Coordinates of C-alpha atoms in Angstrom, one line a residue:
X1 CA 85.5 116.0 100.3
X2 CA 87.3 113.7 102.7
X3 CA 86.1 114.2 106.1
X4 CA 85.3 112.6 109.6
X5 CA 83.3 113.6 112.9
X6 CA 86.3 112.1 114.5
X7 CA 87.3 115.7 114.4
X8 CA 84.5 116.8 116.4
X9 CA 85.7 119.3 119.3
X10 CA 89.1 119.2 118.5
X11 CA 91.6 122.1 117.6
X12 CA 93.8 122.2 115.1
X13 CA 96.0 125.0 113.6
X14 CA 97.1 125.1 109.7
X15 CA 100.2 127.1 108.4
X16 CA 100.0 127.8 104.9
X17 CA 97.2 128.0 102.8
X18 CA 98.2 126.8 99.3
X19 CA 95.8 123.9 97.8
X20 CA 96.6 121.1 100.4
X21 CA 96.0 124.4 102.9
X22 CA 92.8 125.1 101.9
X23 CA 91.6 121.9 101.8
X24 CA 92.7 120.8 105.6
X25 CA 90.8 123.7 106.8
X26 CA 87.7 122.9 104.7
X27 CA 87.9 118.7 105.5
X28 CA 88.5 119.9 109.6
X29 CA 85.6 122.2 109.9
X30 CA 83.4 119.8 107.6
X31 CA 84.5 117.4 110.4
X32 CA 83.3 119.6 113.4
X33 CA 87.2 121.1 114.6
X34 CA 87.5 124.2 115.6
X35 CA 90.6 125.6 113.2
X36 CA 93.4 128.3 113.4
X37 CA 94.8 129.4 110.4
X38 CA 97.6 131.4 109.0
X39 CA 99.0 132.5 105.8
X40 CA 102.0 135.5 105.1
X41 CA 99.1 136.6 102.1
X42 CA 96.6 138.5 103.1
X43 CA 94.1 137.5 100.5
X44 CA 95.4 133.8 101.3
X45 CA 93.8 134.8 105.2
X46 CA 90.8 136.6 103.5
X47 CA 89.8 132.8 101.6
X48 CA 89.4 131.1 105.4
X49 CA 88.1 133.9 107.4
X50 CA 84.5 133.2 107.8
X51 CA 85.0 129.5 108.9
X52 CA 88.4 129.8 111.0
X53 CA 89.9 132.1 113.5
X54 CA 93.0 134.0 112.0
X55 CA 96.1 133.7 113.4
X56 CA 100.2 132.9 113.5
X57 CA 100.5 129.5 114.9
X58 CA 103.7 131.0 115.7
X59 CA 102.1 133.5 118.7
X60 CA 99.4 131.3 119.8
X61 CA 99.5 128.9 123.5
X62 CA 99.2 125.6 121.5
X63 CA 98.2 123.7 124.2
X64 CA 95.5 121.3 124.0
X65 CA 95.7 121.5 120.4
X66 CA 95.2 118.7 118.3
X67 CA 98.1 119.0 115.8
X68 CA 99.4 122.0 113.7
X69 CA 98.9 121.1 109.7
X70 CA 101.5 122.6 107.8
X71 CA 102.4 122.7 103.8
X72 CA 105.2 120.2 102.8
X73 CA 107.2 123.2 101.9
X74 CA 107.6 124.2 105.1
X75 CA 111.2 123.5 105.8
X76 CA 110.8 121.8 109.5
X77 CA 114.7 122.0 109.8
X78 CA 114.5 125.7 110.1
X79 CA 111.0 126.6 110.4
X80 CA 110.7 127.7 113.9
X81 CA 107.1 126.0 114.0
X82 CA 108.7 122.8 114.9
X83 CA 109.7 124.2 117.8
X84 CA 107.2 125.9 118.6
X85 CA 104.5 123.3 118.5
X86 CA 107.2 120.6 120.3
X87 CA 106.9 122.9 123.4
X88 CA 103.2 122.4 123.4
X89 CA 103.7 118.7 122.8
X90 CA 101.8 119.0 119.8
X91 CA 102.5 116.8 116.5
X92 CA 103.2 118.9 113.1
X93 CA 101.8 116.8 110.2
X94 CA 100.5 117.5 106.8
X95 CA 96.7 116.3 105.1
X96 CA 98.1 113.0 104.1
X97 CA 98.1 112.4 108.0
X98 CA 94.6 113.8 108.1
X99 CA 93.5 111.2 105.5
X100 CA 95.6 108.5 107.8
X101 CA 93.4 109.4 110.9
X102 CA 89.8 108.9 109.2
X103 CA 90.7 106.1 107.4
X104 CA 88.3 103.7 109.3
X105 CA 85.5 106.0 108.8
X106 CA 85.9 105.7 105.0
X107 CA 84.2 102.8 102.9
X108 CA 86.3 99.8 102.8
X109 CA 89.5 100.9 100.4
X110 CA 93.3 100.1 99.9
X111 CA 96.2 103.0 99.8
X112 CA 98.8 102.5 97.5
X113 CA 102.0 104.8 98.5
X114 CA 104.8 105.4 95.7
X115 CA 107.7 107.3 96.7
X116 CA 111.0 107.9 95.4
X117 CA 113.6 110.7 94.6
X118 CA 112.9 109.9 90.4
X119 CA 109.9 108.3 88.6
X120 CA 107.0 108.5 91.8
X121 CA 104.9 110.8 89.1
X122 CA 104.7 108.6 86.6
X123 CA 104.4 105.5 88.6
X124 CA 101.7 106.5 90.4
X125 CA 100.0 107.8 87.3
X126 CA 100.8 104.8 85.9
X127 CA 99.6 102.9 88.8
X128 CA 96.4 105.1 88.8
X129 CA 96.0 104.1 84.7
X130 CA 95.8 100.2 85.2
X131 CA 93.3 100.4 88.0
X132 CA 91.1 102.2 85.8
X133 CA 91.3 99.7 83.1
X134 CA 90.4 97.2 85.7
X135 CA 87.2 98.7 86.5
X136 CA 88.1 99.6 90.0
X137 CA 86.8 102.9 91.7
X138 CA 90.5 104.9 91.9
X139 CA 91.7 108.5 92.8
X140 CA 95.1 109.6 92.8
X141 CA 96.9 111.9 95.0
X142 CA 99.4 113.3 97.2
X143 CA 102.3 114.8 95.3
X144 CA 100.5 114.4 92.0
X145 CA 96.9 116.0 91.2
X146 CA 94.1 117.2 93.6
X147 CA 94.7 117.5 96.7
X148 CA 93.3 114.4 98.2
X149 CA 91.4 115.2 101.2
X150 CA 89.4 117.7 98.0
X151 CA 87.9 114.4 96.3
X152 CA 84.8 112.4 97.1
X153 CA 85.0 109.4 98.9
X154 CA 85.6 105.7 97.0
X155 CA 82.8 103.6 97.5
X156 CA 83.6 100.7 99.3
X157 CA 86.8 98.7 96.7
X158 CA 88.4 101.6 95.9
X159 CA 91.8 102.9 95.6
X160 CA 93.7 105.9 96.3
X161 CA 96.5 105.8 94.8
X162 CA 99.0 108.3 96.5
X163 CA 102.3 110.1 95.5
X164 CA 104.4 110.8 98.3
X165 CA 107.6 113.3 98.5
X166 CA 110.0 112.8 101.5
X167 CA 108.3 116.2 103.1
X168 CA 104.7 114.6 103.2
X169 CA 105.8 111.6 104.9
X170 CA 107.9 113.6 107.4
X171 CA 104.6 114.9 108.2
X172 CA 102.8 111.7 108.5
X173 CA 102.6 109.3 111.4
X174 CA 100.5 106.6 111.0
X175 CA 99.7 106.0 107.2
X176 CA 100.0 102.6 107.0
X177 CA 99.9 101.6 103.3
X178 CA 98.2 98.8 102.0
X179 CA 101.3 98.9 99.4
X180 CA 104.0 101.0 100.1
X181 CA 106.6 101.7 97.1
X182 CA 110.1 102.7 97.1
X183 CA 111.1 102.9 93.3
X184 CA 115.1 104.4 94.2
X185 CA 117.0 106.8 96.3
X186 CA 119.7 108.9 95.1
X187 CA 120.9 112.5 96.6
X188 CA 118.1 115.3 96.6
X189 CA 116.7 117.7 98.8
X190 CA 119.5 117.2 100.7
X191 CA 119.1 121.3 102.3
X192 CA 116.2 119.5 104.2
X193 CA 117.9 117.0 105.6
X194 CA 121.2 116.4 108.1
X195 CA 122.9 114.4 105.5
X196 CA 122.1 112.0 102.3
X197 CA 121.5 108.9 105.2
X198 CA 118.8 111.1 106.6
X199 CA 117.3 111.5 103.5
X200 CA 117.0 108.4 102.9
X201 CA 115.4 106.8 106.2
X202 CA 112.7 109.6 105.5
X203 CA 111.5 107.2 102.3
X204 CA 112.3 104.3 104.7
X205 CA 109.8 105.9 107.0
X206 CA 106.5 104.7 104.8
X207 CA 107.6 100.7 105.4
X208 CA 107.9 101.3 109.0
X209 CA 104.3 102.2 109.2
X210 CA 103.1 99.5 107.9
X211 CA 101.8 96.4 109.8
X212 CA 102.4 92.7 108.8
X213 CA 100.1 91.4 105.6
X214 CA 100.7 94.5 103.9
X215 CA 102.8 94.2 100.9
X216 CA 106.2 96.5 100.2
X217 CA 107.3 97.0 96.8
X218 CA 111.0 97.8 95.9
X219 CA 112.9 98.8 92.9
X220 CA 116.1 97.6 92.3
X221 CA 118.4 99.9 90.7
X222 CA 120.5 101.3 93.1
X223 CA 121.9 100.2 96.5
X224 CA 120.6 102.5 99.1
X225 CA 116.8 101.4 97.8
X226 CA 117.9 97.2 98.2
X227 CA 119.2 97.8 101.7
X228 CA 116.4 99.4 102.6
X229 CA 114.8 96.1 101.2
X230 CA 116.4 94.3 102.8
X231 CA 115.9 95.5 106.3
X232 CA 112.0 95.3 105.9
X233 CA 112.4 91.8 104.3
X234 CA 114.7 90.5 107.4
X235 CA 111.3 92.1 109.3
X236 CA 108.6 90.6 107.2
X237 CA 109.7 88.8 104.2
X238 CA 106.4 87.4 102.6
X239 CA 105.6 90.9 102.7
X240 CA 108.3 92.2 100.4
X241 CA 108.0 92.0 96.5
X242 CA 111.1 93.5 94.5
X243 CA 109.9 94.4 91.0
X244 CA 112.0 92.7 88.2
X245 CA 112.5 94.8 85.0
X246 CA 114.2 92.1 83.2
X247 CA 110.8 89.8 83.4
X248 CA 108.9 92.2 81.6
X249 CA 109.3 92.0 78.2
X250 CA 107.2 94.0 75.5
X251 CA 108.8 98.0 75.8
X252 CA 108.9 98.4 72.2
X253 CA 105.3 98.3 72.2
X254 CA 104.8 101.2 75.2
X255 CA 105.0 104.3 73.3
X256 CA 105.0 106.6 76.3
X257 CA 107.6 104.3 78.7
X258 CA 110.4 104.3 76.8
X259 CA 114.1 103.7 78.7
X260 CA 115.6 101.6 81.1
X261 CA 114.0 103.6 84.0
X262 CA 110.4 103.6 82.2
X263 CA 111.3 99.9 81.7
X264 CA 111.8 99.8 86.0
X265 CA 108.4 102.0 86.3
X266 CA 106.7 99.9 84.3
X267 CA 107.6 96.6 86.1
X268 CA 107.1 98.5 89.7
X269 CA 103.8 99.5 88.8
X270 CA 102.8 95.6 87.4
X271 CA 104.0 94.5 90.9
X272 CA 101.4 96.7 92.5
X273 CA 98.6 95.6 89.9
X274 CA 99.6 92.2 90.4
X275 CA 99.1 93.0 94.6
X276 CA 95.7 94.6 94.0
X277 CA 94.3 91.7 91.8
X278 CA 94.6 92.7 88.2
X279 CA 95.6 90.4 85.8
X280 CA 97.7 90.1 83.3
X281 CA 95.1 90.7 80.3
X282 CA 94.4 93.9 81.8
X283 CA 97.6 95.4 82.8
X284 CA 99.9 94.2 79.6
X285 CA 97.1 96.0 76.6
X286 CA 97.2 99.0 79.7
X287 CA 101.1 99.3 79.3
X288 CA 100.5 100.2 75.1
X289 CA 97.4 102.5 75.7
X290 CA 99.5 104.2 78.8
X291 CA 100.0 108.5 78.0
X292 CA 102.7 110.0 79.6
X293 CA 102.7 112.8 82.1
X294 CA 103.6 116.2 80.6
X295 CA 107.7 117.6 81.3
X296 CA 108.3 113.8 81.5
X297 CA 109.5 112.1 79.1
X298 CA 106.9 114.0 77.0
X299 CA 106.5 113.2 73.0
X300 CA 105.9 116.6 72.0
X301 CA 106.8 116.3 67.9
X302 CA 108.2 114.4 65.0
X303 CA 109.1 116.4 62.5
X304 CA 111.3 115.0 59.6
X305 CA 112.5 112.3 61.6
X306 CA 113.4 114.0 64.4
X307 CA 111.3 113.4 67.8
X308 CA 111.1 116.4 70.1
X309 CA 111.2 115.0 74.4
X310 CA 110.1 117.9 76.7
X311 CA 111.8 115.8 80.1
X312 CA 112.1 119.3 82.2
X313 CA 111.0 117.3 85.0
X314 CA 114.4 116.0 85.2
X315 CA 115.8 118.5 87.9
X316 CA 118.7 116.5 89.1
X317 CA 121.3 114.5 86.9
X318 CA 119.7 110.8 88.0
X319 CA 117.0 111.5 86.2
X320 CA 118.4 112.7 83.3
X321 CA 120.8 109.7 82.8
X322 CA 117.5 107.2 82.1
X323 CA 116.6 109.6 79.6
X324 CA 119.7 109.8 77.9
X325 CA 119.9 106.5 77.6
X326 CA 116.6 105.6 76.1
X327 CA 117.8 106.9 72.2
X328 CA 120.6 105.7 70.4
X329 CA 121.2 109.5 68.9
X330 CA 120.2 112.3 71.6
X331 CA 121.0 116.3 70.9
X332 CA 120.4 117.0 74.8
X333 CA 119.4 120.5 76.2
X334 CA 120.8 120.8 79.7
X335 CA 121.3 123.4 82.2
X336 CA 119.2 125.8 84.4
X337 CA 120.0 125.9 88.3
X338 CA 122.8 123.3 89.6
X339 CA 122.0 121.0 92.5
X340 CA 125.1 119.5 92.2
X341 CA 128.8 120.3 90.3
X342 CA 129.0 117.1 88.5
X343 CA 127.2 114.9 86.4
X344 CA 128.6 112.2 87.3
X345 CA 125.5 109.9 86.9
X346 CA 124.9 110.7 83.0
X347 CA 128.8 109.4 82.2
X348 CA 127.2 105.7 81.2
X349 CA 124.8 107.4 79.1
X350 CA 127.7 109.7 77.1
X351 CA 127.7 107.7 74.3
X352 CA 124.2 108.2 73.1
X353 CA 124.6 112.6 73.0
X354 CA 125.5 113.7 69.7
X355 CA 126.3 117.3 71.0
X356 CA 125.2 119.5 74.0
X357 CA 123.4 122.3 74.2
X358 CA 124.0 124.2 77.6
X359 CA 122.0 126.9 79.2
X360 CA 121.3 128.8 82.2
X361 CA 123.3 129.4 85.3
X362 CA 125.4 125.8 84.6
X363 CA 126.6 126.5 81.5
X364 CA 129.5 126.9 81.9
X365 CA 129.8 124.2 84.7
X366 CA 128.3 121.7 82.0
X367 CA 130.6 123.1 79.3
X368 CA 133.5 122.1 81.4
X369 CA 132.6 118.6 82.1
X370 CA 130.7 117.8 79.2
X371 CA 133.5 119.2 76.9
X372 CA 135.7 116.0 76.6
X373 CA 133.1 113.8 75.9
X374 CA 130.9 115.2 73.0
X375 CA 130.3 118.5 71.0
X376 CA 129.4 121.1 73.3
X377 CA 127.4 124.9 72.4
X378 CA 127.1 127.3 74.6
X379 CA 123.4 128.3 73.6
X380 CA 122.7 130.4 77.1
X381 CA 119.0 130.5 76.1
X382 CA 116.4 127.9 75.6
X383 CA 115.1 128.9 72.1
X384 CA 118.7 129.5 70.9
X385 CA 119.4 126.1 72.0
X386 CA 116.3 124.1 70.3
X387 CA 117.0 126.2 67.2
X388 CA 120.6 124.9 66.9
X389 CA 119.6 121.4 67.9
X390 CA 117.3 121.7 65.4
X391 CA 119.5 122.3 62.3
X392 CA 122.1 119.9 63.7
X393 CA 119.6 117.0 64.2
X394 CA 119.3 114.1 61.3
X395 CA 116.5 112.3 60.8
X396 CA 116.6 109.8 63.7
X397 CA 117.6 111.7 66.0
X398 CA 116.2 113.1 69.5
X399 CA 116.5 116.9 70.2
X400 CA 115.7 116.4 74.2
X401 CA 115.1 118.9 77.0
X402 CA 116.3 117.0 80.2
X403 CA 117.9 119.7 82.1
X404 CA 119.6 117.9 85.1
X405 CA 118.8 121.1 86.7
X406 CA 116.3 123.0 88.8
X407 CA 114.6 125.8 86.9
X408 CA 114.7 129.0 88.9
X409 CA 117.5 130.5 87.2
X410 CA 115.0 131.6 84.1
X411 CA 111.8 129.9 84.9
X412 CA 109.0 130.0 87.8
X413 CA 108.8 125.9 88.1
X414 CA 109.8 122.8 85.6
X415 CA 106.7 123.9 84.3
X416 CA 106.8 126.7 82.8
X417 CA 110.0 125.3 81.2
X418 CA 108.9 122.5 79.8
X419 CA 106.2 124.8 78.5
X420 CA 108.4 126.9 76.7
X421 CA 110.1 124.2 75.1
X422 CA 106.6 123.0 73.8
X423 CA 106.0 126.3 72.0
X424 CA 109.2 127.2 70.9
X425 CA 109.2 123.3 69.3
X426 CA 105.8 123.9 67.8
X427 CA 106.7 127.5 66.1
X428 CA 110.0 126.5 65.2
X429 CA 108.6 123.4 63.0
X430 CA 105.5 125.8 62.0
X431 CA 108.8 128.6 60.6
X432 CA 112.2 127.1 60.3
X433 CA 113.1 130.8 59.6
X434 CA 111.1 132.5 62.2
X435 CA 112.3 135.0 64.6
X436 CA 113.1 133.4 68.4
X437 CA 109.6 133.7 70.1
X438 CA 109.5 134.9 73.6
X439 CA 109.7 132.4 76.2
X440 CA 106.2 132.1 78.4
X441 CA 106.5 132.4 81.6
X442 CA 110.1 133.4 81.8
X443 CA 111.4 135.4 84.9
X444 CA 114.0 138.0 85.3
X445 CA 115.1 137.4 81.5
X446 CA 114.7 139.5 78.0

């Protein structure tokens, strides 16, 4: 694992003992800090008990404390941690500042940093994919993957490539990136934040840490991600590269980075190979050979000329309106949990859905909007609403999950919906006629 003596002596307390949890308390011991830890599970507690001392941050004098190390789910706006460890004077960060704060210790290596509110998975994945075809030593990261303070160290010329939600660089302070990546901004989250404008200055956050030489990579696709451009650029302007989608010719041959936002990944993620030294006779053969992350974008069949796309990743509707605009002829599956009450974002795509299937808690929000523009059923369930796409699709045609929703109305995560869609596809082709399986993984729903 990641560690450092640098931690040697000090104290540190760590709310919340999921993966990135767990592994803070095992890299600050490894290091030699003495470690308070807390978790509402009990057998979450039991895990750290022999190497830490057991206790609420919460009810504990913080003083002289090091930092408290919380989860990136822990809501800071109304979390009364923050407050707590403020009195004390003591920082709340998360393990990506950890990794930050033993960087020098570490063999000689670059940080790449991709953030974004649509696309950082596959980016960095992508990012992660044309490093390895290089031949350069590379982990990936962050939001994506292990953990990252789990992993061996890099020997010296290697590369961590890191995915990084707006929470995990709240907690980070001093990460400056080699590469720093903002692919867009568009309204998310927004229960964490005071407003869309605070929001976004938390993605702005990773440029400000940087320090002159080191090179900032922008998209270009919507406004709020070129004025944040163009305030770093008036700072440091040889420093700032914005990727160019039009300049990159040769989609038709990526089978996995299809669309106009694949196409803006794609060219993002050349910028950044490009920065870190790989040429173009790796990187372009790297594009083709590229395989997509599951629940995005996801080639899961083709059956009789119709190609089955499992995009549950797409919680919100600005990342469903790429998607939609990838195929000519698309039988789209939305609905789940609303973020928002419009959809305001897919109109430009309209013209490529055949018909609608809507399910979930927004059906009959979708129904509404989407009803003067296209076809609309009201499937309510997920296997209803493949099995109708199915019989309506020609061959051609796209039968696509892309939800523009958050899952929690019938599903645990994205996951486990994007899962469902996968088996339901696969028995459905297996049995035109068969019975509607159950859905796996399905909460609170018969």
């Amino acid at each position: 694992m990641l560690t450092s003596t640098r931690f040697a002596g000090q104290r540190f307390a760590v709310l919340g003992l999921a993966r990135s949890g767990l592994t803070s308390v095992a890299s600050l011991v490894a290091g030699g800090a003495e470690v308070t830890a807390w978790d509402a599970r009990e057998d979450a507690r039991d895990k750290v008990a022999d190497v830490a001392t057991v206790a609420d941050p919460l009810t504990i004098d913080l003083a002289g404390f090091a930092g408290v190390v919380v989860s990136p789910g822990v809501p800071l706006n109304r979390h009364p941690i923050a407050a707590h460890a403020a009195a004390f004077g003591v920082p709340v960060i998360g393990d990506i500042e950890l990794l930050a704060q033993i960087r020098a210790d570490l063999p000689p290596h670059r940080v790449v940093g991709i953030t974004g509110t649509n696309g950082k998975s596959t980016t960095t994945a992508l990012v992660h994919h044309l490093c390895r075809a290089a031949g350069l030593p590379v982990r990936m990261g962050g939001n994506i993957g292990l953990p990252v303070l789990g992993e061996d160290a890099l020997p010296a010329g290697g590369v961590y490539v890191l995915e990084l939600s707006s929470y995990q660089i709240d907690l980070t302070r001093s990460l400056a990136c080699d590469i720093a990546v903002l692919i867009n901004v568009s309204p998310d989250h927004l229960d964490r934040y005071d407003g869309f404008d605070a929001y976004a200055a938390s993605k702005e956050r990773l440029f400000t840490m940087q320090v002159a030489g080191q090179r900032a990579i922008f998209g270009q696709g919507d406004p709020v991600t070129r004025a944040i451009a163009t305030r770093i650029a008036a700072q440091r302007a040889s420093d700032v590269t914005i990727a160019a989608p039009d300049a990159l010719p040769g989609q038709a041959d990526w089978p996995s980075l299809q669309g106009p936002h694949n196409l803006e990944n794609a060219a993002i993620a050349v910028a950044v190979a490009q920065a870190l030294g790989i040429g173009e006779d790796v990187w372009r053969p790297a594009l083709a050979s590229f395989v997509g992350l599951p629940h995005r974008m996801e080639r899961v069949a083709l059956a009789d000329g119709v190609l089955f796309i499992n995009d549950s990743k797409a919680t919100n509707p600005a990342s469903t309106a790429p998607a939609l605009a990838a195929y000519p002829r698309v039988h789209w599956i939305c609905g789940g949990l609303p973020k928002t009450d419009t959809l305001g974002e897919c109109v430009p795509a309209f013209g490529h859905v055949v018909g609608a299937y809507v399910i979930g808690e927004a059906g009959p929000l979708f129904a509404e909007l989407l009803g003067p523009y296209m076809p609309v059923v009201r499937s309510e369930m997920l296997c209803d609403a493949v099995r109708q796409a199915m019989i309506a699709a020609q061959p051609g045609d796209v039968v696509m999950l892309s939800p523009a929703c958050a899952s929690f109305d019938q599903f645990r995560d994205f996951e486990a919906r994007g899962d469902a869609f996968r088996q339901i596809v696969t028995m459905l082709i297996a049995d035109r006629d068969a019975a509607c399986p159950p859905l796996p993984n399905s909460e609170g729903m018969t």
